[in-house]
Amino acid sequence: MLTDKQILRIPGPTPIPPSVQRAMAQPMIGHRGQSTSDMIRDIRPRLKRVFGTTQEVIILTGSGTAGLEAAVVNTVEPGEEVLVLVTGAFGERFSKICQSYSIQTHIFEVEWGLAVDPEAVKKFLLEHPEITVVFSTFCETSTGVLNPIKELAAAVKEVSTALIVVDGVSCVAGTETEMDNWGIDVVVTGSQKAFMLPAGLSFIAASERAWKKIEANPQPRFYLDLKKHRDNLLIDTTPFTPALSIMFGLQQVLQLLEEEGLDQVYKRHRLMKDMTRAAFGALDIPLLTLDKDASPTVTAAKPTDFDAEKFRKVMKEEFALEVAGGQGPLAKKIFRIGHMGYCSPADMLQAIAAIEIGLVKVGKKIELGKGVAAAQHVYLTEGEKTK
Amino acid sequence: MLTDKQILRIPGPTPIPPSVQRAMAQPMIGHRGQSTSDMIRDIRPRLKRVFGTTQEVIILTGSGTAGLEAAVVNTVEPGEEVLVLVTGAFGERFSKICQSYSIQTHIFEVEWGLAVDPEAVKKFLLEHPEITVVFSTFCETSTGVLNPIKELAAAVKEVSTALIVVDGVSCVAGTETEMDNWGIDVVVTGSQKAFMLPAGLSFIAASERAWKKIEANPQPRFYLDLKKHRDNLLIDTTPFTPALSIMFGLQQVLQLLEEEGLDQVYKRHRLMKDMTRAAFGALDIPLLTLDKDASPTVTAAKPTDFDAEKFRKVMKEEFALEVAGGQGPLAKKIFRIGHMGYCSPADMLQAIAAIEIGLVKVGKKIELGKGVAAAQHVYLTEGEKTK
């Protein structure tokens, strides 16, 4: 097989655009020098637009989980009770972080593959007025569900003053995120998904009322103290040495997002999602999620007539094409294909055409080209609007 | 459209593998230093294997045409008569070079799209015993024809002592090249095709009897004097400053070719050719060349029911996918798709799936997925053998 050729179609880390690689390769600079301040000053307003907020977006050097932990330790005061909505592995991640701080944590879990129901959460909160923070995943990477965050925030606000903290790691920059308009209090994301960067940076924004609580919160923290980060950010610097080369790349990523236009970026992700789902439908591969709950960044399939793990192995061997497996209760039962960030409709046509060959290799009876045709049809209809 | 994403499917320059880009990015070195000598010593035997020769392969800094001119001025003595076999634009290139040196040039032209017939050449040489050098294109990039060089050399030798000079620019490293076994006197190629490098280097090898003539040839030349180059190459250096960064890349390219294995590299190219031709056949797009004459590196199609130029424009606009147009008499009449070098069967599945959408956009009535299915079928049958 042609060496030095990988096709990375997992839901993150995602491929990195060449211009971003080049940007990251520029010579190192001092983190306390003028160049770094200039870079941070340039990044600040541009990052706010992606989050849909007027608040500062903290650039934390750490992976997504560091950002999630920062959200917990900054928003939850000792002795408070919180609610974690669990729709998959990353909802669980939130609850594990809370529990590691001995925070009294209510778990509201829905079957993996389903989205959280805002009305049910509202009902739960009415029965638990003591809850002060609600943690939810936006895109649940482990299932491909995009939780209805806008509706969830509205529902929570009807019955509670609890802060709404959202894990947007695998979808921010790939799907509409209107933090301010939707009334989200904290949004966290990472650099290695729709942001098209290597892992290493986490981005966190907090609402005005969240900042009030953060400033008064006696919960011990140092590196993850968001107030420290914001105070430094406001003067274009960071409290600790940042991952500068990933920040070089971030500037170029923002450039690419602005060149394409955020609305177009979101449309492209929806188009790739619809192409993928149409193809799997045509190939008779059951999807884990309902259309209404499907994330534009990752699609999970739950095969009934072939082995997901064997299929993934074949794809790697035949085409060096990597798709992800299942996690937790879905381990070995599903496979997940990422279509976010540096990924185009043409890339999905390639993935689907290759997948058809993989299906034949694992013994599934399919009509060659049928999945591709379904995706092409979606492109030709929806694609028009997407231009 | 996703910016910073191009799909280059022209018959050269071809995409450059990331590991080759990284190799070329290493710090510059002195061209008279030990590192350069070490690099040249490392490259020499590895390049010979790609040419199928025990002779030294000259590394000339210049594009393919510089290599073709070097072949002419080194092998043709003043006053000699030569034969140029013209099967397309690059056969013409040879004749133009000869004519610019006022060499009496016999042109044996066949209709563009056809291969040269060794028997007809034999007949021509019998009628022209004064011919001392026969110039032929191996892969004619402008038509996608792979001339039967092995058979041609055998035929020429039956009736003539003329040197056989071959332009292998768009196929060497993508198709079997057995210079010694086939009795080829000079093979020339360039760096920007199946060698997966930027343009800037030309590789030239000559047979023992060719070297005898080259050494005695009074034809004036300086930069292109192959003897000067060989004398320096034998002591691991070059007569003039070489394009060192492309040579850094060449080392990595040789590494990739050796990792995959040359036989496998050639099989992969044949597979991509067969997939492409099967797809075009299924989509009812007439091919310019016959199966027996088809090059494994480039395929030309001659559409009858849509405009080739409009189609190329659509492919660029929709997918940033570039295919080449026609040259000379075939201008605007054909389009050419390259499948050489850093290109995989999965890349061809992508190109074909995208092409189907392009066809719909230019108004051709096709059944979506049909071309992809034909290519997939070829992959699943022939692909097995190709593993």
Coordinates of N, CA and C in Angstrom, one line a residue, chain B residues 3-119:
Chain B
T3 N -11.5 26.0 2.6 CA -10.3 26.5 1.9 C -9.1 25.7 2.3
D4 N -7.9 26.0 1.7 CA -6.7 25.2 2.0 C -6.9 23.7 1.7
K5 N -7.7 23.4 0.7 CA -7.9 22.0 0.3 C -7.9 21.9 -1.2
Q6 N -6.8 21.4 -1.8 CA -6.8 21.2 -3.2 C -6.7 19.7 -3.5
I7 N -7.3 19.2 -4.6 CA -7.1 17.8 -5.0 C -6.5 17.9 -6.4
L8 N -5.2 17.6 -6.4 CA -4.4 17.8 -7.6 C -4.3 16.5 -8.4
R9 N -5.1 16.4 -9.5 CA -5.2 15.1 -10.2 C -4.8 15.4 -11.7
I10 N -3.8 16.2 -11.9 CA -3.3 16.5 -13.2 C -2.1 15.5 -13.4
P11 N -1.6 15.3 -14.6 CA -0.5 14.4 -14.8 C 0.8 15.0 -14.5
G12 N 1.0 15.6 -13.4 CA 2.2 16.3 -13.0 C 2.2 17.8 -13.2
P13 N 2.7 18.6 -12.3 CA 3.3 18.1 -11.0 C 2.2 17.4 -10.1
T14 N 2.7 16.5 -9.3 CA 1.8 15.6 -8.5 C 1.9 16.0 -7.1
P15 N 1.0 15.6 -6.2 CA 1.0 15.9 -4.8 C 2.3 15.4 -4.2
I16 N 2.8 16.1 -3.2 CA 4.0 15.7 -2.5 C 3.7 15.1 -1.1
P17 N 4.2 13.9 -0.8 CA 4.0 13.2 0.4 C 4.5 14.1 1.6
P18 N 3.7 14.1 2.7 CA 4.1 14.9 3.9 C 5.6 14.6 4.3
S19 N 5.9 13.4 4.3 CA 7.3 13.0 4.8 C 8.4 13.6 3.9
V20 N 8.0 13.7 2.6 CA 8.9 14.3 1.6 C 9.0 15.8 1.8
Q21 N 7.9 16.4 2.1 CA 7.8 17.9 2.4 C 8.7 18.1 3.6
R22 N 8.6 17.3 4.6 CA 9.4 17.5 5.8 C 10.9 17.3 5.5
A23 N 11.2 16.3 4.7 CA 12.6 16.1 4.4 C 13.1 17.3 3.6
M24 N 12.3 17.9 2.8 CA 12.8 19.0 2.0 C 13.0 20.3 2.9
A25 N 12.3 20.3 4.0 CA 12.4 21.4 4.9 C 13.6 21.4 5.8
Q26 N 14.4 20.4 5.7 CA 15.6 20.4 6.6 C 16.5 21.5 6.3
P27 N 17.3 21.9 7.2 CA 18.2 23.1 7.1 C 19.1 22.9 5.8
M28 N 19.4 24.0 5.2 CA 20.3 24.0 4.0 C 21.7 23.6 4.4
I29 N 22.4 22.9 3.5 CA 23.8 22.5 3.7 C 24.6 23.0 2.5
G30 N 26.0 23.0 2.7 CA 26.9 23.4 1.7 C 27.0 22.4 0.6
H31 N 27.0 22.8 -0.7 CA 27.0 21.8 -1.7 C 28.3 21.1 -2.0
R32 N 29.3 21.7 -1.3 CA 30.7 21.1 -1.4 C 31.1 20.4 -0.2
G33 N 30.2 20.2 0.8 CA 30.5 19.6 2.1 C 30.3 18.1 2.1
Q34 N 30.7 17.5 3.2 CA 30.6 16.1 3.4 C 29.1 15.6 3.3
S35 N 28.2 16.4 3.9 CA 26.8 16.0 4.0 C 26.3 15.8 2.6
T36 N 26.7 16.6 1.6 CA 26.2 16.5 0.3 C 26.8 15.3 -0.4
S37 N 28.1 15.1 -0.2 CA 28.7 13.9 -0.7 C 28.0 12.6 -0.2
D38 N 27.8 12.6 1.1 CA 27.1 11.4 1.7 C 25.8 11.2 1.1
M39 N 25.0 12.3 0.9 CA 23.7 12.2 0.3 C 23.8 11.6 -1.1
I40 N 24.7 12.1 -1.9 CA 24.8 11.7 -3.3 C 25.2 10.2 -3.3
R41 N 26.1 9.8 -2.4 CA 26.6 8.4 -2.4 C 25.4 7.5 -2.0
D42 N 24.5 8.0 -1.1 CA 23.4 7.2 -0.7 C 22.4 7.1 -1.9
I43 N 22.2 8.2 -2.6 CA 21.2 8.2 -3.7 C 21.6 7.3 -4.9
R44 N 22.9 7.4 -5.3 CA 23.3 6.7 -6.5 C 22.8 5.3 -6.8
P45 N 23.1 4.4 -5.9 CA 22.6 3.0 -6.2 C 21.1 2.8 -6.2
R46 N 20.4 3.7 -5.4 CA 19.0 3.5 -5.2 C 18.3 4.0 -6.4
L47 N 18.8 5.0 -7.1 CA 18.2 5.6 -8.3 C 18.4 4.6 -9.5
K48 N 19.6 3.9 -9.5 CA 19.8 3.0 -10.5 C 18.7 1.9 -10.6
R49 N 18.3 1.4 -9.4 CA 17.3 0.4 -9.4 C 16.0 0.8 -10.0
V50 N 15.6 2.1 -9.8 CA 14.4 2.6 -10.4 C 14.5 2.7 -11.9
F51 N 15.7 2.9 -12.4 CA 15.9 2.9 -13.9 C 16.1 1.6 -14.5
G52 N 16.4 0.6 -13.6 CA 16.7 -0.8 -14.1 C 18.1 -0.7 -14.9
T53 N 19.0 -0.1 -14.3 CA 20.3 0.0 -14.9 C 21.5 -0.1 -13.9
T54 N 22.7 -0.5 -14.4 CA 23.9 -0.6 -13.6 C 24.7 0.7 -13.8
Q55 N 24.2 1.5 -14.8 CA 24.9 2.8 -15.1 C 24.6 3.8 -14.1
E56 N 25.4 4.8 -14.0 CA 25.2 6.0 -13.2 C 24.0 6.7 -13.7
V57 N 23.1 7.2 -12.7 CA 22.0 8.1 -13.1 C 22.4 9.5 -12.8
I58 N 22.5 10.3 -13.8 CA 22.9 11.7 -13.6 C 21.7 12.5 -12.9
I59 N 22.1 13.3 -11.9 CA 21.1 14.1 -11.3 C 21.3 15.6 -11.8
L60 N 20.5 16.0 -12.7 CA 20.7 17.3 -13.3 C 19.7 18.3 -12.7
T61 N 20.2 19.4 -12.3 CA 19.3 20.4 -11.8 C 18.7 21.2 -12.9
G62 N 17.4 20.9 -13.2 CA 16.7 21.5 -14.3 C 15.4 20.7 -14.5
S63 N 14.5 21.2 -15.3 CA 13.2 20.5 -15.4 C 13.4 19.4 -16.5
G64 N 12.4 18.6 -16.7 CA 12.5 17.5 -17.7 C 13.0 17.9 -19.0
T65 N 12.6 19.1 -19.5 CA 13.1 19.5 -20.8 C 14.6 19.7 -20.8
A66 N 15.2 20.2 -19.7 CA 16.6 20.3 -19.7 C 17.3 18.9 -19.9
G67 N 16.6 17.9 -19.3 CA 17.1 16.5 -19.4 C 17.0 16.0 -20.9
L68 N 15.9 16.4 -21.5 CA 15.7 16.0 -22.9 C 16.7 16.7 -23.8
E69 N 16.9 18.0 -23.5 CA 18.0 18.7 -24.3 C 19.3 18.1 -24.1
A70 N 19.6 17.7 -22.8 CA 20.9 17.1 -22.5 C 21.0 15.8 -23.4
A71 N 20.0 15.1 -23.5 CA 20.0 13.8 -24.2 C 20.4 14.1 -25.7
V72 N 19.8 15.1 -26.2 CA 20.0 15.5 -27.6 C 21.4 15.9 -27.8
V73 N 21.8 16.9 -27.1 CA 23.2 17.5 -27.4 C 24.3 16.6 -27.0
N74 N 24.1 15.6 -26.2 CA 25.1 14.7 -25.8 C 25.2 13.5 -26.8
T75 N 24.1 13.1 -27.4 CA 24.1 11.8 -28.2 C 24.2 12.1 -29.7
V76 N 23.8 13.3 -30.1 CA 23.8 13.6 -31.5 C 25.0 14.4 -31.9
E77 N 25.8 13.8 -32.9 CA 27.0 14.6 -33.3 C 26.6 15.5 -34.5
P78 N 27.3 16.6 -34.6 CA 27.0 17.5 -35.7 C 26.9 16.8 -37.0
G79 N 25.9 17.1 -37.8 CA 25.8 16.5 -39.2 C 25.0 15.2 -39.2
E80 N 24.7 14.6 -38.0 CA 24.0 13.4 -38.0 C 22.5 13.6 -38.3
E81 N 21.8 12.5 -38.7 CA 20.4 12.5 -38.9 C 19.7 11.7 -37.8
V82 N 18.6 12.2 -37.3 CA 17.9 11.5 -36.3 C 16.5 11.3 -36.6
L83 N 15.9 10.3 -35.9 CA 14.4 10.1 -36.1 C 13.7 10.4 -34.7
V84 N 12.7 11.2 -34.8 CA 11.8 11.4 -33.6 C 10.5 10.8 -33.8
L85 N 10.1 10.0 -32.9 CA 8.8 9.4 -33.0 C 7.8 10.3 -32.2
V86 N 6.8 10.8 -32.9 CA 5.9 11.8 -32.3 C 4.5 11.2 -32.1
T87 N 4.2 11.0 -30.8 CA 2.8 10.5 -30.5 C 2.0 11.5 -29.8
G88 N 2.6 12.7 -29.6 CA 1.9 13.8 -28.9 C 2.8 14.9 -28.7
A89 N 2.4 15.8 -27.7 CA 3.1 17.1 -27.5 C 4.6 16.9 -27.1
F90 N 4.9 15.8 -26.4 CA 6.2 15.6 -25.9 C 7.1 14.9 -26.9
G91 N 6.6 14.3 -27.8 CA 7.4 13.8 -29.0 C 7.8 15.1 -29.8
E92 N 6.8 16.0 -29.9 CA 7.1 17.2 -30.6 C 8.2 18.0 -29.9
R93 N 8.2 17.9 -28.6 CA 9.2 18.6 -27.8 C 10.6 18.2 -28.2
F94 N 10.8 16.9 -28.4 CA 12.0 16.3 -28.8 C 12.4 16.8 -30.2
S95 N 11.4 16.9 -31.1 CA 11.8 17.4 -32.5 C 12.1 18.8 -32.5
K96 N 11.5 19.6 -31.6 CA 11.8 21.1 -31.6 C 13.2 21.3 -31.0
I97 N 13.6 20.5 -30.1 CA 14.9 20.6 -29.5 C 15.9 20.3 -30.6
C98 N 15.7 19.2 -31.3 CA 16.6 18.8 -32.4 C 16.7 19.9 -33.5
Q99 N 15.5 20.4 -33.8 CA 15.5 21.4 -34.9 C 16.2 22.7 -34.4
S100 N 16.1 23.0 -33.1 CA 16.8 24.2 -32.6 C 18.3 24.1 -32.7
Y101 N 18.8 22.9 -32.9 CA 20.2 22.7 -33.1 C 20.5 22.4 -34.5
S102 N 19.5 22.6 -35.4 CA 19.7 22.4 -36.9 C 20.1 21.0 -37.2
I103 N 19.6 20.0 -36.3 CA 19.8 18.6 -36.6 C 18.8 18.2 -37.7
Q104 N 19.3 17.4 -38.7 CA 18.4 16.9 -39.7 C 17.5 15.9 -39.0
T105 N 16.2 16.2 -38.9 CA 15.3 15.4 -38.1 C 14.2 14.8 -38.9
H106 N 14.2 13.5 -38.9 CA 13.0 12.8 -39.5 C 11.9 12.7 -38.5
I107 N 10.7 13.0 -38.9 CA 9.6 12.9 -37.9 C 8.7 11.7 -38.3
F108 N 8.5 10.8 -37.4 CA 7.6 9.7 -37.6 C 6.4 9.9 -36.7
E109 N 5.3 10.5 -37.2 CA 4.2 10.9 -36.3 C 3.1 9.9 -36.5
V110 N 2.5 9.6 -35.4 CA 1.2 8.8 -35.4 C 0.1 9.6 -34.8
E111 N -1.1 9.3 -35.2 CA -2.2 10.1 -34.7 C -2.2 10.2 -33.2
W112 N -2.4 11.4 -32.6 CA -2.4 11.5 -31.2 C -3.5 10.7 -30.5
G113 N -3.0 9.8 -29.6 CA -4.0 8.9 -28.9 C -3.6 7.5 -29.2
L114 N -2.8 7.3 -30.3 CA -2.3 6.0 -30.7 C -0.9 5.8 -30.2
A115 N -0.4 4.6 -30.1 CA 0.9 4.3 -29.7 C 1.7 4.1 -31.0
V116 N 3.1 4.2 -30.8 CA 3.9 4.0 -32.0 C 4.0 2.4 -32.3
D117 N 4.0 2.1 -33.6 CA 4.1 0.7 -33.9 C 5.5 0.3 -34.3
P118 N 6.2 -0.6 -33.4 CA 7.6 -0.9 -33.6 C 7.9 -1.4 -35.0
E119 N 7.0 -2.2 -35.6 CA 7.2 -2.7 -36.9 C 7.3 -1.6 -38.0

